[in-house]
């Protein structure tokens, strides 16, 4: 108990199993509120001006950016 190498534990914690695929994600480098400020600003402005249903492209772009930063969105 408690004798697992740190590297193996970290890799196991970072691995996410989806069906038959395994996705390895790294830990986010910042808080979610601070990640992807460009896409967040554009998304928020669009939602306020046009409504959420008319901003799906910007919403998806922000989600993609967040995933690239290591967040599970």
mmCIF file of C-alpha atoms in Angstrom:
data_model
loop_
_atom_site.group_PDB
_atom_site.id
_atom_site.type_symbol
_atom_site.label_atom_id
_atom_site.label_comp_id
_atom_site.label_asym_id
_atom_site.label_seq_id
_atom_site.Cartn_x
_atom_site.Cartn_y
_atom_site.Cartn_z
ATOM 1 C CA UNK A 1 0.000 0.000 0.000
ATOM 2 C CA UNK A 2 1.228 3.449 -0.883
ATOM 3 C CA UNK A 3 4.254 2.098 -2.732
ATOM 4 C CA UNK A 4 3.160 2.984 -6.301
ATOM 5 C CA UNK A 5 5.677 5.123 -8.162
ATOM 6 C CA UNK A 6 4.609 8.755 -8.442
ATOM 7 C CA UNK A 7 4.914 8.797 -12.253
ATOM 8 C CA UNK A 8 2.559 5.821 -12.664
ATOM 9 C CA UNK A 9 0.015 7.317 -10.264
ATOM 10 C CA UNK A 10 0.083 10.643 -12.117
ATOM 11 C CA UNK A 11 -0.364 8.921 -15.472
ATOM 12 C CA UNK A 12 -3.271 6.868 -14.160
ATOM 13 C CA UNK A 13 -4.925 9.994 -12.767
ATOM 14 C CA UNK A 14 -4.500 11.798 -16.095
ATOM 15 C CA UNK A 15 -5.928 8.961 -18.199
ATOM 16 C CA UNK A 16 -9.607 9.051 -19.056
ATOM 17 C CA UNK A 17 -11.276 5.998 -20.529
ATOM 18 C CA UNK A 18 -13.936 6.656 -23.165
ATOM 19 C CA UNK A 19 -15.394 3.467 -24.606
ATOM 20 C CA UNK A 20 -12.365 1.702 -26.043
ATOM 21 C CA UNK A 21 -10.238 4.852 -26.287
ATOM 22 C CA UNK A 22 -7.980 6.257 -23.621
ATOM 23 C CA UNK A 23 -7.471 10.015 -23.591
ATOM 24 C CA UNK A 24 -4.556 11.455 -21.680
ATOM 25 C CA UNK A 25 -5.086 14.983 -20.466
ATOM 26 C CA UNK A 26 -2.716 17.183 -18.572
ATOM 27 C CA UNK A 27 -3.590 19.131 -15.468
ATOM 28 C CA UNK A 28 -4.836 22.691 -16.166
ATOM 29 C CA UNK A 29 -2.184 25.350 -15.637
ATOM 30 C CA UNK A 30 -4.638 27.974 -14.369
ATOM 31 C CA UNK A 31 -8.145 28.311 -12.963
ATOM 32 C CA UNK A 32 -11.084 27.915 -15.336
ATOM 33 C CA UNK A 33 -12.060 31.562 -14.900
ATOM 34 C CA UNK A 34 -8.680 32.692 -16.274
ATOM 35 C CA UNK A 35 -8.326 30.259 -19.176
ATOM 36 C CA UNK A 36 -9.024 31.274 -22.790
ATOM 37 C CA UNK A 37 -9.868 34.954 -22.215
ATOM 38 C CA UNK A 38 -10.175 35.733 -25.950
ATOM 39 C CA UNK A 39 -12.767 33.073 -26.727
ATOM 40 C CA UNK A 40 -14.557 33.705 -23.430
ATOM 41 C CA UNK A 41 -14.947 37.422 -24.160
ATOM 42 C CA UNK A 42 -16.236 36.821 -27.692
ATOM 43 C CA UNK A 43 -18.617 34.092 -26.499
ATOM 44 C CA UNK A 44 -20.024 36.189 -23.654
ATOM 45 C CA UNK A 45 -20.526 39.272 -25.843
ATOM 46 C CA UNK A 46 -22.332 37.206 -28.474
ATOM 47 C CA UNK A 47 -24.630 35.595 -25.913
ATOM 48 C CA UNK A 48 -25.565 38.972 -24.395
ATOM 49 C CA UNK A 49 -26.207 40.568 -27.804
ATOM 50 C CA UNK A 50 -27.707 37.650 -29.753
ATOM 51 C CA UNK A 51 -28.786 34.939 -27.313
ATOM 52 C CA UNK A 52 -27.158 31.601 -26.614
ATOM 53 C CA UNK A 53 -28.891 29.774 -29.465
ATOM 54 C CA UNK A 54 -27.225 32.106 -32.018
ATOM 55 C CA UNK A 55 -23.672 31.684 -30.709
ATOM 56 C CA UNK A 56 -23.026 27.968 -31.000
ATOM 57 C CA UNK A 57 -19.832 28.422 -33.044
ATOM 58 C CA UNK A 58 -18.285 30.712 -30.417
ATOM 59 C CA UNK A 59 -19.438 28.467 -27.585
ATOM 60 C CA UNK A 60 -17.833 25.440 -29.250
ATOM 61 C CA UNK A 61 -14.633 27.411 -29.934
ATOM 62 C CA UNK A 62 -14.409 28.287 -26.241
ATOM 63 C CA UNK A 63 -15.024 24.668 -25.220
ATOM 64 C CA UNK A 64 -12.269 23.536 -27.608
ATOM 65 C CA UNK A 65 -9.873 26.079 -26.121
ATOM 66 C CA UNK A 66 -10.741 24.988 -22.576
ATOM 67 C CA UNK A 67 -10.150 21.322 -23.463
ATOM 68 C CA UNK A 68 -6.785 22.261 -24.966
ATOM 69 C CA UNK A 69 -5.907 23.925 -21.658
ATOM 70 C CA UNK A 70 -6.636 20.650 -19.822
ATOM 71 C CA UNK A 71 -10.187 21.234 -18.581
ATOM 72 C CA UNK A 72 -12.780 18.461 -18.851
ATOM 73 C CA UNK A 73 -15.587 20.358 -20.572
#
